[in-house]
mmCIF file of C-alpha atoms in Angstrom:
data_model
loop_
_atom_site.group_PDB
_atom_site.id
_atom_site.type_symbol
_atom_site.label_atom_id
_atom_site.label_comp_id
_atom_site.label_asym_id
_atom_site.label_seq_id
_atom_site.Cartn_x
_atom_site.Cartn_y
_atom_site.Cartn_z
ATOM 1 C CA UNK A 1 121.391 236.754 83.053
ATOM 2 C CA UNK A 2 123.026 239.348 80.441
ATOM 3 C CA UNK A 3 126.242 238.375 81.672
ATOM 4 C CA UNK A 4 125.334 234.639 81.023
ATOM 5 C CA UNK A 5 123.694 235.885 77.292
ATOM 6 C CA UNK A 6 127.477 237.368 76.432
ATOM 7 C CA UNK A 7 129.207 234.635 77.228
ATOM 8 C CA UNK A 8 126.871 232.270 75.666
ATOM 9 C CA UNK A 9 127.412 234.477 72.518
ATOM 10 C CA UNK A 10 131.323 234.780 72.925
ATOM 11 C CA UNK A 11 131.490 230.735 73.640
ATOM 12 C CA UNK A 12 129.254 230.115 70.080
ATOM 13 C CA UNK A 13 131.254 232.609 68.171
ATOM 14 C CA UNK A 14 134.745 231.387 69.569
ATOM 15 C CA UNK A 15 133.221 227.420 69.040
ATOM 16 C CA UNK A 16 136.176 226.070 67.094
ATOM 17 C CA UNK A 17 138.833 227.157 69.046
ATOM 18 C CA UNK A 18 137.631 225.698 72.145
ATOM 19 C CA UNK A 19 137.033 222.160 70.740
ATOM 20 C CA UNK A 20 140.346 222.617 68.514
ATOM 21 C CA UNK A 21 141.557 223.690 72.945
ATOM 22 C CA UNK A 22 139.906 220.971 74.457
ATOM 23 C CA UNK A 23 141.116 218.033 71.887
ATOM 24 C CA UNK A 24 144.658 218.856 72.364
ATOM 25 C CA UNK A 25 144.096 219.265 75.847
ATOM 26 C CA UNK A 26 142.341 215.695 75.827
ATOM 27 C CA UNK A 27 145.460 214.219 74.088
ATOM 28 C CA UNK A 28 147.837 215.744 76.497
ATOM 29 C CA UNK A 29 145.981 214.315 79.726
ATOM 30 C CA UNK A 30 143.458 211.766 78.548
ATOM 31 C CA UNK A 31 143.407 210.448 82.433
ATOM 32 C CA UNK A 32 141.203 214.131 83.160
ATOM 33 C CA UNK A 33 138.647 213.940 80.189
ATOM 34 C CA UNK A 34 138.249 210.009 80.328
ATOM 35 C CA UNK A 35 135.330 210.000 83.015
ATOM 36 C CA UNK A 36 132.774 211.946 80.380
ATOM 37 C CA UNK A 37 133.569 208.583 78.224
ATOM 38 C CA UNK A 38 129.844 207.097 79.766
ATOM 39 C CA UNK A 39 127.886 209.932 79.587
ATOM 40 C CA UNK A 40 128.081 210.709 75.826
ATOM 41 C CA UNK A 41 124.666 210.098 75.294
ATOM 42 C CA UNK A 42 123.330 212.158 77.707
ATOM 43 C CA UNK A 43 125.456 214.971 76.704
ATOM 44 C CA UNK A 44 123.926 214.912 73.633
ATOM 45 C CA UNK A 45 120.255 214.212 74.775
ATOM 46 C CA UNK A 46 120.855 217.519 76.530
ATOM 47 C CA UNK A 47 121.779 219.582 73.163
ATOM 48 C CA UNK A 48 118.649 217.824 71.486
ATOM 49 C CA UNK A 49 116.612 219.222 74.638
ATOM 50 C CA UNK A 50 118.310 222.487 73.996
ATOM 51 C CA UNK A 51 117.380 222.461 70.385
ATOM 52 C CA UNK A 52 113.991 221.640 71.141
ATOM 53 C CA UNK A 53 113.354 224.412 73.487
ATOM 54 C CA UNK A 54 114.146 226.963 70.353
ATOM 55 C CA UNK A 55 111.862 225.144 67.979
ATOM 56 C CA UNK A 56 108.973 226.805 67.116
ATOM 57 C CA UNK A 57 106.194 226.942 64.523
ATOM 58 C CA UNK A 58 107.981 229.124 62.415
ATOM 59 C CA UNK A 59 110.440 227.086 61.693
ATOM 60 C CA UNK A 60 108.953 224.921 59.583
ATOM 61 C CA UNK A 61 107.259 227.806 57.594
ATOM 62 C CA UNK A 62 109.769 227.037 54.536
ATOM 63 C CA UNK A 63 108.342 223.437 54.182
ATOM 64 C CA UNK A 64 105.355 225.155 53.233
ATOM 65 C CA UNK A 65 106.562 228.135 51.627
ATOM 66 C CA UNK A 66 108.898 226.583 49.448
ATOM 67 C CA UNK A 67 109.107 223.146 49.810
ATOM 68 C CA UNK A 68 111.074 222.386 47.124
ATOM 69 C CA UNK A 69 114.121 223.874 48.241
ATOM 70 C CA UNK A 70 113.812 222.012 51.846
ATOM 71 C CA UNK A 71 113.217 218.894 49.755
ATOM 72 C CA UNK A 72 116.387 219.356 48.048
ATOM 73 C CA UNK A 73 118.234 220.489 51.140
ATOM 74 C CA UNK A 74 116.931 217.298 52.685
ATOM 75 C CA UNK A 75 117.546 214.842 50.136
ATOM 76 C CA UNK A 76 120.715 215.953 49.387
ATOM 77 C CA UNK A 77 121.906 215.371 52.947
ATOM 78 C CA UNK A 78 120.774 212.500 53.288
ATOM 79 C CA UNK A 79 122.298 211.067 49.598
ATOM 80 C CA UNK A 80 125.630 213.402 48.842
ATOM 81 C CA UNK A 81 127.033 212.822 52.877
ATOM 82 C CA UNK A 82 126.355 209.010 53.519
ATOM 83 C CA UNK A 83 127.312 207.804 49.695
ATOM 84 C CA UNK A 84 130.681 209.985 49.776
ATOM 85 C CA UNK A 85 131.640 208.501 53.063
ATOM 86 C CA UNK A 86 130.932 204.974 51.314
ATOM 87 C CA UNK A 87 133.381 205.838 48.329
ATOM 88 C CA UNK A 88 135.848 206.938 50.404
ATOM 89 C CA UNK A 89 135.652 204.586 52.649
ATOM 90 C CA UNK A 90 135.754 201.903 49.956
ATOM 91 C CA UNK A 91 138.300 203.637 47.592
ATOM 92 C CA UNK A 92 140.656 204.099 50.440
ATOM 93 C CA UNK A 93 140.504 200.604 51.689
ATOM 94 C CA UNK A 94 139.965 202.038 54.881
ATOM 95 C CA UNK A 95 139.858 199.371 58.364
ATOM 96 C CA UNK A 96 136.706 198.335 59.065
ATOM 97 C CA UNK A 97 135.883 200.501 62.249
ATOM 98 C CA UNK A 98 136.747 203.759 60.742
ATOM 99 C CA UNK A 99 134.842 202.672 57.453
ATOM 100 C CA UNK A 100 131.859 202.623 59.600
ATOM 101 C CA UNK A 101 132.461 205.333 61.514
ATOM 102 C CA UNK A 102 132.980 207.777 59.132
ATOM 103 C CA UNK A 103 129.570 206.820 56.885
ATOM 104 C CA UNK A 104 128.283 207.008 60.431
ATOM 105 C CA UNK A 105 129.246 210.704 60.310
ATOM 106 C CA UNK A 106 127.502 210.678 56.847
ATOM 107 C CA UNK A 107 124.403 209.230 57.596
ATOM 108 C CA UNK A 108 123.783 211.363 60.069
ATOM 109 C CA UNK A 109 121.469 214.477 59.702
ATOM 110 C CA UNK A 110 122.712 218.564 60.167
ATOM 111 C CA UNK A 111 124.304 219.761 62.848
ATOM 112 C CA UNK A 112 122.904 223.096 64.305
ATOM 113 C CA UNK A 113 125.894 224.841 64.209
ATOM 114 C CA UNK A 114 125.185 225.344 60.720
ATOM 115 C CA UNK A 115 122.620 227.819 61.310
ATOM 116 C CA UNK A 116 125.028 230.053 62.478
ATOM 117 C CA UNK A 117 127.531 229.472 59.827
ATOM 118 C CA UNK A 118 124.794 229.958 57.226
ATOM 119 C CA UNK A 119 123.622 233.114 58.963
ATOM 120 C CA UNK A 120 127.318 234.560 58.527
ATOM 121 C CA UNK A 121 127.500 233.529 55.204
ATOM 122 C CA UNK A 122 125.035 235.903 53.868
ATOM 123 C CA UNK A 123 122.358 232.662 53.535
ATOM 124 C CA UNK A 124 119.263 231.723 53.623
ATOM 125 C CA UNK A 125 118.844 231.543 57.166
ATOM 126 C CA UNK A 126 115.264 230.275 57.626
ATOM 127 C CA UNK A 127 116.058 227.468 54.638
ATOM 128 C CA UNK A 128 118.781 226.148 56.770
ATOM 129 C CA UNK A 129 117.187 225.739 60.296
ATOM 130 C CA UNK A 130 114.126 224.255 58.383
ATOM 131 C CA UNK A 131 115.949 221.636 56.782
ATOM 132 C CA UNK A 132 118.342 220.984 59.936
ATOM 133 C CA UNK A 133 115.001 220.692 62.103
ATOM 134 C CA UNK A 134 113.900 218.115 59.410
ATOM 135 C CA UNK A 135 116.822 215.876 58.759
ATOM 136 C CA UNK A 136 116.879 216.052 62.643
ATOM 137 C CA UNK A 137 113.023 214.692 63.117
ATOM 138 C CA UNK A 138 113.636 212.030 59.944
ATOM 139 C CA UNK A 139 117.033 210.860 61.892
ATOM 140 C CA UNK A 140 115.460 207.905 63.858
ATOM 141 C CA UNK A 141 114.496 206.263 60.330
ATOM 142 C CA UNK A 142 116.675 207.160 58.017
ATOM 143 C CA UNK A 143 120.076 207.698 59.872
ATOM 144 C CA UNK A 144 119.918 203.425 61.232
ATOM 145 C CA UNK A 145 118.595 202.351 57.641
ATOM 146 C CA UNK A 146 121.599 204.262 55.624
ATOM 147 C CA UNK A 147 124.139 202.813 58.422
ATOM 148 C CA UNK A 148 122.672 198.858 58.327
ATOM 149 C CA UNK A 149 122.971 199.765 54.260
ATOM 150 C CA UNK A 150 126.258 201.512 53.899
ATOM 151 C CA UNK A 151 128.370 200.216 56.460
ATOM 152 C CA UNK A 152 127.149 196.173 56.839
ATOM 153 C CA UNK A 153 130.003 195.654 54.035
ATOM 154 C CA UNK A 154 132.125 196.024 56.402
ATOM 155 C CA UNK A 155 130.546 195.450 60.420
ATOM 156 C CA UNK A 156 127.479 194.124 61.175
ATOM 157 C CA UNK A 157 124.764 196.545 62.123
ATOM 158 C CA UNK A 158 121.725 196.408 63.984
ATOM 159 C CA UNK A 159 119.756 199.149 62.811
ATOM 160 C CA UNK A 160 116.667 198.313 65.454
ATOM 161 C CA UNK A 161 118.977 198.831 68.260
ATOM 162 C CA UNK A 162 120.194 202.315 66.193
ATOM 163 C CA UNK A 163 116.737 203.401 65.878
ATOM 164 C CA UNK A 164 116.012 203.333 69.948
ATOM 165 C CA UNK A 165 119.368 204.870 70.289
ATOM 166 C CA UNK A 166 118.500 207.617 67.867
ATOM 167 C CA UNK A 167 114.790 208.076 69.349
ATOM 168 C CA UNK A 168 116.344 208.201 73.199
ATOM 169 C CA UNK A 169 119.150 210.791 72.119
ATOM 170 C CA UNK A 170 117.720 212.889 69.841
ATOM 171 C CA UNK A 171 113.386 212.188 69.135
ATOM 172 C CA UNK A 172 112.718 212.160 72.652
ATOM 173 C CA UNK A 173 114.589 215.098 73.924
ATOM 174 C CA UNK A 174 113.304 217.286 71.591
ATOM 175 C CA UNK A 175 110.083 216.451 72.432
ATOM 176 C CA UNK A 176 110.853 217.262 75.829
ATOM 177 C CA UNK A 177 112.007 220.425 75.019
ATOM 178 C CA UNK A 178 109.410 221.744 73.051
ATOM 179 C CA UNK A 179 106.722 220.278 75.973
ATOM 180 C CA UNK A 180 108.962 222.607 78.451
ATOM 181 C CA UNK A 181 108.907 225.314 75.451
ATOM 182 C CA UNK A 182 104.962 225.155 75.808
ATOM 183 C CA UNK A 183 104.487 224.939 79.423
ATOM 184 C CA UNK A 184 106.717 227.663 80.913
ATOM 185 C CA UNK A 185 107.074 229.926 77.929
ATOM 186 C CA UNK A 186 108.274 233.012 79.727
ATOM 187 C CA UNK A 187 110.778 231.422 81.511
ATOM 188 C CA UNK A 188 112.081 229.270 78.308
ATOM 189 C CA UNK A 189 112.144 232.694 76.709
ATOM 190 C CA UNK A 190 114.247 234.260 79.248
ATOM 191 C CA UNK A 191 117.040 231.262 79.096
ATOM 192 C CA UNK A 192 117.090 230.481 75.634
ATOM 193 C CA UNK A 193 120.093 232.564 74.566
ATOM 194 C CA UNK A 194 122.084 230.659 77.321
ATOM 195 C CA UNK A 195 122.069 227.495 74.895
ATOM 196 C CA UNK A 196 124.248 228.283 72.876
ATOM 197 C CA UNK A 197 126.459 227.918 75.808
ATOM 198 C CA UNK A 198 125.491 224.635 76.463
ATOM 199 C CA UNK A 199 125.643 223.047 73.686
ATOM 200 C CA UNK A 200 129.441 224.275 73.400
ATOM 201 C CA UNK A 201 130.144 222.951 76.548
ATOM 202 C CA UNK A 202 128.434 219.449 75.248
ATOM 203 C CA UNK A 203 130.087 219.387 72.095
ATOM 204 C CA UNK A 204 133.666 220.217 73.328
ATOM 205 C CA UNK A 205 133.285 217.311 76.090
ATOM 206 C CA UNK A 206 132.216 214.894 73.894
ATOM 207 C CA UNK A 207 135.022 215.579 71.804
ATOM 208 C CA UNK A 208 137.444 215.307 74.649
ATOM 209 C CA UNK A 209 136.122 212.394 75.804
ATOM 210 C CA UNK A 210 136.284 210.340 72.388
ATOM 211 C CA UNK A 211 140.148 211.586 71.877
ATOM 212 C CA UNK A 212 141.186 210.770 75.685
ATOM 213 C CA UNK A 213 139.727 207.207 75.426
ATOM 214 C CA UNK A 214 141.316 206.781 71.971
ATOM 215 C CA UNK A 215 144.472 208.896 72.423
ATOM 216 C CA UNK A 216 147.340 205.690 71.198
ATOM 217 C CA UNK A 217 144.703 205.097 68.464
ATOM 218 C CA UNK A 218 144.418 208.624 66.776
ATOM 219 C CA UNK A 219 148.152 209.026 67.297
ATOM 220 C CA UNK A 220 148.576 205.750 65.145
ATOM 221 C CA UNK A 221 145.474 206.434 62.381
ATOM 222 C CA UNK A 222 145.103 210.424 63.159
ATOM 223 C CA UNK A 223 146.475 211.662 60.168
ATOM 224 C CA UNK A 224 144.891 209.033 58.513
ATOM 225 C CA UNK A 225 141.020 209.499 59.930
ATOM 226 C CA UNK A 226 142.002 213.559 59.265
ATOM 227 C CA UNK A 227 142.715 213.183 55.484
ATOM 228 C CA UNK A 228 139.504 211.090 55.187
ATOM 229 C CA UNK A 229 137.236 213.839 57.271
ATOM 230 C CA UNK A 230 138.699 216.739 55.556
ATOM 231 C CA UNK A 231 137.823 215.612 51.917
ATOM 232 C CA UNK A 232 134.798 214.197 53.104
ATOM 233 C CA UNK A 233 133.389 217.679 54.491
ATOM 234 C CA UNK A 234 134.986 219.072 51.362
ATOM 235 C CA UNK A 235 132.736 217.248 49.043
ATOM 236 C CA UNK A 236 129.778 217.913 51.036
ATOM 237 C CA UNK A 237 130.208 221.382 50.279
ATOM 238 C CA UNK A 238 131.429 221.435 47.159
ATOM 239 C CA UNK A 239 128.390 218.862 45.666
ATOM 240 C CA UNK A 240 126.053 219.956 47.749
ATOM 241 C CA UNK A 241 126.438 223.815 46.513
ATOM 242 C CA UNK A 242 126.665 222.234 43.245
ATOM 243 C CA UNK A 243 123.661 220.375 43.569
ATOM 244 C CA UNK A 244 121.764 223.345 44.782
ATOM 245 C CA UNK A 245 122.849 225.468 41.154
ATOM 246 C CA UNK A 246 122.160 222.489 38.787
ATOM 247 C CA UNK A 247 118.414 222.895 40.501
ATOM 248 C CA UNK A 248 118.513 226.592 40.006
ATOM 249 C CA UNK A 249 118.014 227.488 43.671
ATOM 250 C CA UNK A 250 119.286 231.330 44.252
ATOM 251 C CA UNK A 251 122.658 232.020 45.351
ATOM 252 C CA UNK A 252 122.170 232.465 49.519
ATOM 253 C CA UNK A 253 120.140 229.159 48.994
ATOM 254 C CA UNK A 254 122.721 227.596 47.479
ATOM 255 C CA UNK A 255 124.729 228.809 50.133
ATOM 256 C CA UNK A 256 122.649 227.395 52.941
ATOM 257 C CA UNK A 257 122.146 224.057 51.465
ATOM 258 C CA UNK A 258 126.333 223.701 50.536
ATOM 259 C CA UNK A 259 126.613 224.239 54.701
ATOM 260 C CA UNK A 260 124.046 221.654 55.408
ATOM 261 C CA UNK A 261 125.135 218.984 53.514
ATOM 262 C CA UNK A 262 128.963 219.934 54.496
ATOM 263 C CA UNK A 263 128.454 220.257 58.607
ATOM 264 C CA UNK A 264 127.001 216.776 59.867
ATOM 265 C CA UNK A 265 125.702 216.260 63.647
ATOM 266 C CA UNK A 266 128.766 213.902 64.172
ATOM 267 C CA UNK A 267 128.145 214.277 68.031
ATOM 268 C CA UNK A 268 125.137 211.746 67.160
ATOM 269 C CA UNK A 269 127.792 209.449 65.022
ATOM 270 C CA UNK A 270 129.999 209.531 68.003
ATOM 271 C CA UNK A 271 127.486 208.922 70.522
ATOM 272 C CA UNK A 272 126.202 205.958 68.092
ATOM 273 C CA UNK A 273 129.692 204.388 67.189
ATOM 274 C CA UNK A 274 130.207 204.550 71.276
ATOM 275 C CA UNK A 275 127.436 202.423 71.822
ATOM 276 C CA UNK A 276 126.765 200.109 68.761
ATOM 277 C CA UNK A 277 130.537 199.414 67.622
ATOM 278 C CA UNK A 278 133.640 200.422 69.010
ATOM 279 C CA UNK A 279 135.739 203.247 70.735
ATOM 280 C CA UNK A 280 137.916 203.408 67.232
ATOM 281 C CA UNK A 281 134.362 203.953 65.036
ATOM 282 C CA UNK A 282 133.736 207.241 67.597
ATOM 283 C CA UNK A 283 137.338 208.893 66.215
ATOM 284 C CA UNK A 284 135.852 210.240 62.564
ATOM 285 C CA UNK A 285 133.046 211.287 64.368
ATOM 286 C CA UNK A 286 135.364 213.329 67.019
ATOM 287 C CA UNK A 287 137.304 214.656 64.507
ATOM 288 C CA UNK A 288 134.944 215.587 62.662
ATOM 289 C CA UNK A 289 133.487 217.758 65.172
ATOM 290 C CA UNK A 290 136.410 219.334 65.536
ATOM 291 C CA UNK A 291 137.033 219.973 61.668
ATOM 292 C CA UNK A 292 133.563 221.237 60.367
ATOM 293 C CA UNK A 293 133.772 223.807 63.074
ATOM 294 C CA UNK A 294 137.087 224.948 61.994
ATOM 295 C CA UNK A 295 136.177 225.032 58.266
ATOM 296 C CA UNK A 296 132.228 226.361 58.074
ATOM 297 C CA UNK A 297 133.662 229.342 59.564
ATOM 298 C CA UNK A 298 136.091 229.783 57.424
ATOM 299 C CA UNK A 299 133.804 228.996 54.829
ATOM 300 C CA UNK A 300 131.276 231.203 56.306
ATOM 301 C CA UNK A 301 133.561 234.183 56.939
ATOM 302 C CA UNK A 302 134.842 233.581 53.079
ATOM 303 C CA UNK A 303 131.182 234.267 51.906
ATOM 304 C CA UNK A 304 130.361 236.878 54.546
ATOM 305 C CA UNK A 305 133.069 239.256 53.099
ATOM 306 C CA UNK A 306 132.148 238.711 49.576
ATOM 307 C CA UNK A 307 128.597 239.570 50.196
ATOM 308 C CA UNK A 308 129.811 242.448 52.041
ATOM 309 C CA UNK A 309 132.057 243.686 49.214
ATOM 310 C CA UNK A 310 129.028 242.581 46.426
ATOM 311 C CA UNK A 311 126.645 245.454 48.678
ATOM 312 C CA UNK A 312 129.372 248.244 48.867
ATOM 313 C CA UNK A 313 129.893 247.982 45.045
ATOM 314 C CA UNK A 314 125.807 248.107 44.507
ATOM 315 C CA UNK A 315 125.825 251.034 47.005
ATOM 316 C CA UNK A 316 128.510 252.705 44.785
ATOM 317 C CA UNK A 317 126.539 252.043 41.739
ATOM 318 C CA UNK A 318 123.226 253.237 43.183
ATOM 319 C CA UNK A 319 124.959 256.779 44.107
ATOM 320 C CA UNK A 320 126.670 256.989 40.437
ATOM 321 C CA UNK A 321 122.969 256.628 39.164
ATOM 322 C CA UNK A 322 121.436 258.566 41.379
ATOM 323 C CA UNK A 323 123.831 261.473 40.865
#
């Protein structure tokens, strides 16, 4: 099991490089990733299971703590992501299917690597799993409802079919997870810090499956579908950190909300473009995956050195005052 624990550990710390792997891989050979192409949705139901296993109680302790700050978080996730994919999507002129697909990305809520990145930032670490495990539990209702009133300008939407999508793929596993969580605790306990592993594993096939079933596609609008998902996780960062200062939230909460609003669950938008629009509305989705990875730990390792260097000069000021 230890064995298992370090490479669960070395597989979440080494995250971006495998999807960035896997992608090109998927590219190369789409013929050997192209089989996952069906089974998107359960690949994610299994993540959602995984996250609901490590749920507890004390994760939502902030909500009542200091639920102003997981209001903001919250809101802000739900507003700055889905409205910045519209205006780019609209200001761009961008085709129809990867207009939806990338305010898919947007409407969608955190993704759980940004615990991680916020916990190497030097952030409020408890703030960001709360509001992750809450835009996760207000998905079902609010991620359809942005979609069918975002993206209908451009593809017609069925948010009722989106909402049983979203409950089967995300509500329900969760639920099952934390029903497992309660019933064989020990065990659960034991396994937990093998999930990281798995939900690598999910992510990166996912990914490979969406750019092997799309490869002559993202060759043709790649660069494209790239430009538009780098500035849009840009912006999320940037206004969301904003956001968080103009409401004079502390600095590692501004921190933790920034990577929130910046790092979407787009293994959800490609799981929901898959099955309610096209193979073409999946691509922002995939590439997104791919990107946010790449650039909340760069972000994260940024704001982890700077804290660092922010203690060793207190340190040195502490001795000078001391002696």
């Amino acid at each position: 099991m230890k064995a298992l624990e370090k490479l669960s550990v070395f597989a979440g710390n080494t995250f971006a490089y495998w999807v960035l792997l896997f992608a090109g891989l998927a590219l190369l050979f789409p013929g050997g990733f192209t089989w996952i192409g069906p089974h998107i949705s359960l690949l994610l139901g299994i993540i959602m299971f995984g996250m609901g296993m490590t749920l507890s109680g004390g994760d939502f302790k902030e909500v009542f703590s200091h639920p102003k700050k997981v209001l903001i978080g919250v809101l802000a996730q739900f507003l700055i992501m889905p409205f910045t994919a519209f205006g780019l999507a609209y200001a761009l002129n961008l085709p129809p299917e990867i207009a939806v697909g990338v305010i898919l990305v947007g409407a969608c809520p955190g993704g759980t690597s940004s615990n991680v990145m916020t916990f190497l930032a030097r952030g409020n670490t408890a703030l960001s799993v709360t509001i992750t495990s809450c835009s996760t539990l207000l998905a079902p209702l609010l991620t359809p409802a942005i979609t069918l009133m975002l993206a209908s300008k451009w593809l017609p939407v069925s948010a009722g079919d989106m909402f049983v999508s979203v409950i089967k793929i995300v509500l329900l596993p969760i639920v099952l997870g934390l029903i497992v969580k309660t019933l064989f605790k020990k065990q659960v306990e034991k396994s937990v810090k093998a999930l990281p592993l798995v939900s690598v594993i999910g992510i990166v096939a996912i990914v490979a499956a969406v750019v092997s079933g799309n490869k002559e596609k993202i060759l043709e609008s790649g660069l494209l579908i790239l430009a538009v998902v780098i500035l849009h996780n840009a912006l999320g960062y940037a206004l969301g950190f904003f956001a968080a200062k103009v409401l004079k939230m502390n600095y590692p909460d501004q921190k933790a909300v920034a990577i929130e609003v910046g790092m979407q669950n787009s293994g959800l938008a490609t799981a929901l473009a898959t099955a309610h629009f096209s193979p073409l509305a999946a691509v922002p989705g995939a590439i997104f995956s791919v990107w946010h990875n790449v650039s909340g730990s760069l972000l994260a390792n940024y704001w982890g050195k700077k804290a660092e260097k922010e203690e060793q000069q207190q340190e040195k000021s502490d001795k000078i005052m001391e002696a």
